Amino acid sequence: MNENQEGTLYLVATPIGNLDDITLRAIKVLKEADLIAAEDTRHTLKLLNHLEISKPMISYHRHNEELRSEHLIKELKEGKNIALVSDAGTPGISDPGEEIVKECIKENIKIIPVPGACAFVNALITSGISTKEFCFYGFLPLNKKNRKEKLEEIRDINKTVILYEAPHKIKNTLEDLRKVLNKDRKVVLAREITKIHEEFIRGNIEEIIEESENLKGEMVLIIEENHKEKENELCNLSIEEHYKYYQEQGLEKKEIIKKIAKDRNVNKNEIYKLFINKEEV
Ligand code: SAM
């Protein structure tokens, strides 16, 4: 795998439901690794059995991340190649991984990502909500004050918002979101991605709450950006800058004028008069 004396840390993505989503490269790396560091060794054993791979495993989870990192660094320094996996999806994404990566960088140990499934990426690309700019929050904090701060941030942010949530907490989280989200804001609840009961529920927060009563399984929430915030920002621009903003998005003059009038809450004829003889601003 690696000709250096030191071993390499492989960050190996595993399926988020459908076992066929394991990549050929992930199988190869798991087969060739000297050791597999797994979030839950019993869980990973099922995957390894399915792939007919037998390997020594060591647990590496949230509660022993720091301590185990030291041990794994030692093994890597002795020349072992280690594959790090989490229970599902990409390690380090709302899962253990960050600590060992930082330690490897400090110790100059090679790290190689082995890409694959990730729940939020697949929820986002299927949501129909803008994929251009987004903010991944993972799980909302449970601490009351931190949670309130995050919810307020989500209320105002002009980027697509992505949240993870556990099934038994989804009701509570949706209720909290209802308190801060504007009724026009689109929400998509992506459930059981890649599994038999895969489902995408689309609507505003009220509709999502109505439809998600008693839903089970793993869920990701994708929330549309707060357009109002963007509109406010745009209104602080000069009218020419505002025009240019939409022009750079490739919009036609007529469409730009309509949008400027809407953002500034004025009649479109007023804006039209300003640009009547101008092809380019
Ligand atoms: N590392 C994982 C990844 O790459 O997506 C995420 C791990 S995090 C501990 C688990 C959360 O991911 C779940 O609570 C849920 O929000 C989301 N998730 C994982 N698998 C999913 C699936 N098949 N469908 C929808 N959401 C999923």
Coordinates of C-alpha atoms and ligand atoms in Angstrom, one line a residue:
M1 CA 0.0 0.0 0.0
N2 CA 2.7 2.5 1.0
E3 CA 6.4 2.2 0.6
N4 CA 7.2 4.5 3.5
Q5 CA 8.1 3.0 6.8
E6 CA 5.1 4.6 8.4
G7 CA 1.6 3.4 7.7
T8 CA -1.2 5.3 6.1
L9 CA -4.6 6.3 7.6
Y10 CA -7.4 5.5 5.1
L11 CA -10.8 7.3 5.8
V12 CA -13.2 4.8 4.2
A13 CA -16.8 5.7 3.5
T14 CA -19.3 2.8 3.9
P15 CA -23.0 2.5 2.8
I16 CA -25.8 4.5 4.5
G17 CA -28.3 1.7 4.0
N18 CA -27.9 -0.1 0.7
L19 CA -24.9 -2.4 0.9
D20 CA -24.3 -2.2 -2.8
D21 CA -23.1 1.4 -2.3
I22 CA -19.7 0.2 -1.0
T23 CA -17.1 1.2 -3.6
L24 CA -14.6 -1.2 -5.2
R25 CA -11.8 0.8 -3.8
A26 CA -13.3 0.7 -0.3
I27 CA -13.4 -3.1 -0.5
K28 CA -9.8 -3.2 -1.7
V29 CA -8.6 -0.9 1.1
L30 CA -10.5 -2.8 3.8
K31 CA -9.0 -6.1 2.5
E32 CA -5.5 -4.8 2.5
A33 CA -5.5 -2.8 5.7
D34 CA -3.6 -4.2 8.7
L35 CA -6.2 -2.9 11.1
I36 CA -9.8 -1.5 10.9
A37 CA -10.7 1.2 13.4
A38 CA -14.5 1.2 13.6
E39 CA -17.0 3.3 15.4
D40 CA -18.9 0.2 16.5
T41 CA -17.0 -3.0 15.8
R42 CA -20.2 -5.2 16.0
H43 CA -21.8 -3.0 13.4
T44 CA -18.8 -3.1 11.1
L45 CA -18.4 -6.8 11.5
K46 CA -21.8 -7.3 9.7
L47 CA -20.4 -5.3 6.7
L48 CA -17.1 -7.2 6.8
N49 CA -19.0 -10.5 6.9
H50 CA -21.1 -9.5 4.0
L51 CA -17.9 -8.6 2.1
E52 CA -16.2 -11.8 3.3
I53 CA -13.4 -9.8 4.9
S54 CA -11.8 -10.9 8.1
K55 CA -9.6 -8.3 9.8
P56 CA -8.5 -7.3 13.3
M57 CA -10.7 -4.4 14.5
I58 CA -10.3 -1.8 17.2
S59 CA -13.1 0.5 18.4
Y60 CA -12.8 4.2 17.7
H61 CA -15.8 6.1 18.9
R62 CA -16.8 9.5 20.3
H63 CA -16.0 8.5 23.9
N64 CA -12.5 7.1 23.3
E65 CA -11.4 9.3 20.3
E66 CA -8.6 11.1 22.1
L67 CA -7.2 8.1 23.9
R68 CA -7.5 5.8 20.9
S69 CA -5.9 8.4 18.6
E70 CA -2.7 8.0 20.6
H71 CA -2.8 4.3 20.2
L72 CA -3.6 4.4 16.5
I73 CA -0.8 6.9 15.9
K74 CA 1.6 4.5 17.5
E75 CA 0.4 1.7 15.3
L76 CA 0.7 3.9 12.2
K77 CA 4.2 4.9 13.2
E78 CA 5.1 1.2 13.4
G79 CA 4.1 0.9 9.8
K80 CA 0.5 -0.4 10.0
N81 CA -2.0 0.7 7.5
I82 CA -5.3 1.6 9.2
A83 CA -8.7 1.9 7.6
L84 CA -11.1 4.1 9.7
V85 CA -14.8 3.5 9.2
S86 CA -17.9 4.8 11.0
D87 CA -21.3 3.0 11.3
A88 CA -22.5 4.5 8.1
G89 CA -21.4 7.0 5.5
T90 CA -18.3 9.2 5.6
P91 CA -16.1 9.2 8.7
G92 CA -15.7 12.6 10.3
I93 CA -19.1 13.8 9.1
S94 CA -21.1 13.9 12.4
D95 CA -19.0 10.9 13.2
P96 CA -15.6 10.2 14.8
G97 CA -12.6 11.0 12.6
E98 CA -11.6 14.6 13.1
E99 CA -9.3 13.9 16.0
I100 CA -7.2 11.2 14.4
V101 CA -6.9 13.3 11.2
K102 CA -5.5 16.2 13.3
E103 CA -3.1 14.0 15.1
C104 CA -1.9 12.4 11.8
I105 CA -1.2 15.9 10.4
K106 CA 0.8 16.8 13.5
E107 CA 2.8 13.6 13.1
N108 CA 3.2 13.9 9.4
I109 CA 1.4 10.6 8.7
K110 CA -0.2 10.2 5.3
I111 CA -4.0 10.3 5.2
I112 CA -6.0 9.1 2.2
P113 CA -9.8 9.6 1.8
V114 CA -11.7 6.8 0.2
P115 CA -15.0 8.5 -1.0
G116 CA -18.4 7.0 -0.9
A117 CA -21.9 7.6 0.6
C118 CA -22.8 10.6 2.7
A119 CA -26.4 11.1 3.8
F120 CA -26.4 14.9 3.6
V121 CA -24.9 15.1 0.1
N122 CA -27.6 12.7 -1.3
A123 CA -30.4 14.5 0.6
L124 CA -29.2 17.8 -0.8
I125 CA -28.9 16.8 -4.4
T126 CA -32.3 15.2 -4.4
S127 CA -34.0 18.0 -2.5
G128 CA -34.6 20.5 -5.4
I129 CA -33.3 23.2 -3.0
S130 CA -30.3 25.2 -4.1
T131 CA -27.0 23.3 -4.0
K132 CA -24.9 26.4 -4.8
E133 CA -24.2 27.5 -1.3
F134 CA -25.1 25.5 1.8
C135 CA -24.4 25.3 5.4
F136 CA -24.2 21.9 7.1
Y137 CA -25.1 22.1 10.8
G138 CA -25.1 18.4 11.6
F139 CA -27.2 17.7 14.7
L140 CA -28.6 20.8 16.5
P141 CA -27.1 21.3 19.9
L142 CA -29.2 20.0 22.9
N143 CA -28.1 22.8 25.3
K144 CA -31.0 25.3 25.4
K145 CA -29.0 28.4 24.9
N146 CA -26.7 27.0 22.1
R147 CA -29.8 25.5 20.4
K148 CA -31.6 28.9 20.4
E149 CA -28.6 30.6 18.9
K150 CA -28.3 28.0 16.1
L151 CA -32.0 28.3 15.4
E152 CA -31.8 32.0 15.1
E153 CA -28.8 31.7 12.8
I154 CA -30.8 29.3 10.6
R155 CA -33.7 31.7 10.6
D156 CA -31.5 34.4 9.1
I157 CA -29.0 32.5 6.9
N158 CA -29.2 33.1 3.2
K159 CA -27.7 29.7 2.3
T160 CA -29.3 26.3 2.1
V161 CA -29.3 24.7 5.6
I162 CA -28.7 21.0 6.2
L163 CA -29.5 19.3 9.5
Y164 CA -29.2 15.7 10.7
E165 CA -31.7 14.4 13.2
A166 CA -32.4 11.2 15.1
P167 CA -35.8 9.7 14.6
H168 CA -36.9 10.1 18.2
K169 CA -36.0 13.8 18.2
I170 CA -37.4 14.9 14.8
K171 CA -40.8 16.0 16.2
N172 CA -39.1 18.3 18.7
T173 CA -36.7 19.7 16.1
L174 CA -39.5 20.4 13.6
E175 CA -41.5 22.2 16.3
D176 CA -38.5 24.3 17.2
L177 CA -38.0 25.1 13.5
R178 CA -41.7 26.1 13.2
K179 CA -41.1 28.8 15.7
V180 CA -38.3 30.5 13.7
L181 CA -38.9 29.7 10.0
N182 CA -40.9 31.9 7.7
K183 CA -44.0 30.0 6.3
D184 CA -42.7 30.5 2.7
R185 CA -39.4 28.7 3.3
K186 CA -39.3 25.3 1.6
V187 CA -38.2 22.3 3.6
V188 CA -37.4 18.8 2.5
L189 CA -37.3 15.8 4.8
A190 CA -35.2 13.1 3.2
R191 CA -35.8 9.8 4.9
E192 CA -34.2 6.3 4.7
I193 CA -32.0 7.3 1.8
T194 CA -30.9 4.3 -0.3
K195 CA -33.2 2.0 1.8
I196 CA -36.5 0.3 0.9
H197 CA -38.6 3.1 2.5
E198 CA -36.7 5.9 0.9
E199 CA -38.8 9.0 0.8
F200 CA -38.5 12.8 0.2
I201 CA -41.2 14.9 1.8
R202 CA -41.4 18.4 0.4
G203 CA -43.3 21.5 1.6
N204 CA -43.1 24.3 4.1
I205 CA -42.5 23.6 7.8
E206 CA -46.2 23.3 8.6
E207 CA -46.7 20.8 5.8
I208 CA -43.7 18.8 6.8
I209 CA -44.9 18.6 10.4
E210 CA -48.3 17.4 9.2
E211 CA -46.9 14.7 6.9
S212 CA -44.1 13.5 9.2
E213 CA -46.3 12.4 12.1
N214 CA -45.1 9.0 13.3
L215 CA -42.4 8.7 10.7
K216 CA -39.6 6.3 11.5
G217 CA -36.0 5.9 10.2
E218 CA -33.0 8.1 9.5
M219 CA -33.7 11.6 8.4
V220 CA -32.0 14.7 7.0
L221 CA -33.6 18.1 6.8
I222 CA -32.8 20.5 3.9
I223 CA -34.1 24.0 4.4
E224 CA -34.2 26.6 1.7
E225 CA -32.1 29.8 2.2
N226 CA -33.7 32.9 3.8
H227 CA -34.4 35.0 0.7
K228 CA -35.5 38.0 2.8
E229 CA -31.9 38.3 4.2
K230 CA -30.5 38.3 0.7
E231 CA -33.2 40.8 -0.4
N232 CA -32.1 43.1 2.5
E233 CA -28.5 42.8 1.5
L234 CA -29.4 43.6 -2.1
C235 CA -31.3 46.7 -1.1
N236 CA -28.2 48.1 0.5
L237 CA -26.5 48.0 -2.9
S238 CA -26.7 50.9 -5.4
I239 CA -29.3 50.2 -8.1
E240 CA -26.5 49.6 -10.6
E241 CA -24.8 47.1 -8.4
H242 CA -28.2 45.4 -7.8
Y243 CA -28.6 45.1 -11.6
K244 CA -25.2 43.7 -12.0
Y245 CA -25.8 41.1 -9.3
Y246 CA -28.6 39.6 -11.3
Q247 CA -26.8 40.2 -14.6
E248 CA -23.9 38.1 -13.4
Q249 CA -26.4 35.3 -12.8
G250 CA -27.1 35.4 -16.5
L251 CA -30.6 36.9 -16.3
E252 CA -32.3 38.9 -19.1
K253 CA -32.9 42.6 -18.7
K254 CA -36.7 42.2 -18.3
E255 CA -36.3 39.5 -15.6
I256 CA -33.7 41.6 -13.7
I257 CA -36.0 44.6 -13.6
K258 CA -38.8 42.5 -12.3
K259 CA -36.6 41.0 -9.6
I260 CA -35.1 44.4 -8.5
A261 CA -38.7 45.8 -8.2
K262 CA -39.7 42.9 -6.1
D263 CA -36.6 43.1 -3.8
R264 CA -37.1 46.8 -3.3
N265 CA -40.9 46.6 -3.1
V266 CA -41.4 49.2 -5.8
N267 CA -43.4 49.2 -9.1
K268 CA -41.4 47.6 -11.9
N269 CA -42.1 50.6 -14.2
E270 CA -40.1 52.8 -11.9
I271 CA -37.1 50.5 -12.3
Y272 CA -37.7 50.1 -16.0
K273 CA -37.5 53.9 -16.4
L274 CA -34.1 53.9 -14.9
F275 CA -32.8 51.3 -17.3
I276 CA -34.9 52.1 -20.4
N277 CA -32.0 53.1 -22.6
K278 CA -29.4 50.9 -21.2
E279 CA -28.4 47.6 -22.6
E280 CA -25.4 47.2 -20.3
V281 CA -25.1 48.8 -16.9
Ligands
SAM1 N1 -21.3 9.9 8.7 C1 -22.7 9.9 8.2 C2 -22.8 10.5 6.8 O1 -21.8 10.5 6.1 O2 -23.8 10.9 6.4 C3 -23.6 10.5 9.2 C4 -23.6 9.9 10.6 S1 -24.7 10.6 11.7 C5 -24.2 9.9 13.2 C6 -26.2 9.8 11.4 C7 -27.2 10.7 10.9 O3 -27.1 10.8 9.4 C8 -28.7 10.2 11.0 O4 -29.2 10.6 12.3 C9 -29.4 10.9 9.9 O5 -29.7 12.2 10.2 C10 -28.3 10.8 8.8 N2 -28.4 9.6 8.0 C11 -27.6 8.5 8.0 N3 -28.1 7.6 7.1 C12 -29.2 8.1 6.6 C13 -30.1 7.6 5.6 N4 -30.0 6.4 5.0 N5 -31.2 8.4 5.3 C14 -31.3 9.6 5.8 N6 -30.5 10.1 6.8 C15 -29.4 9.4 7.1

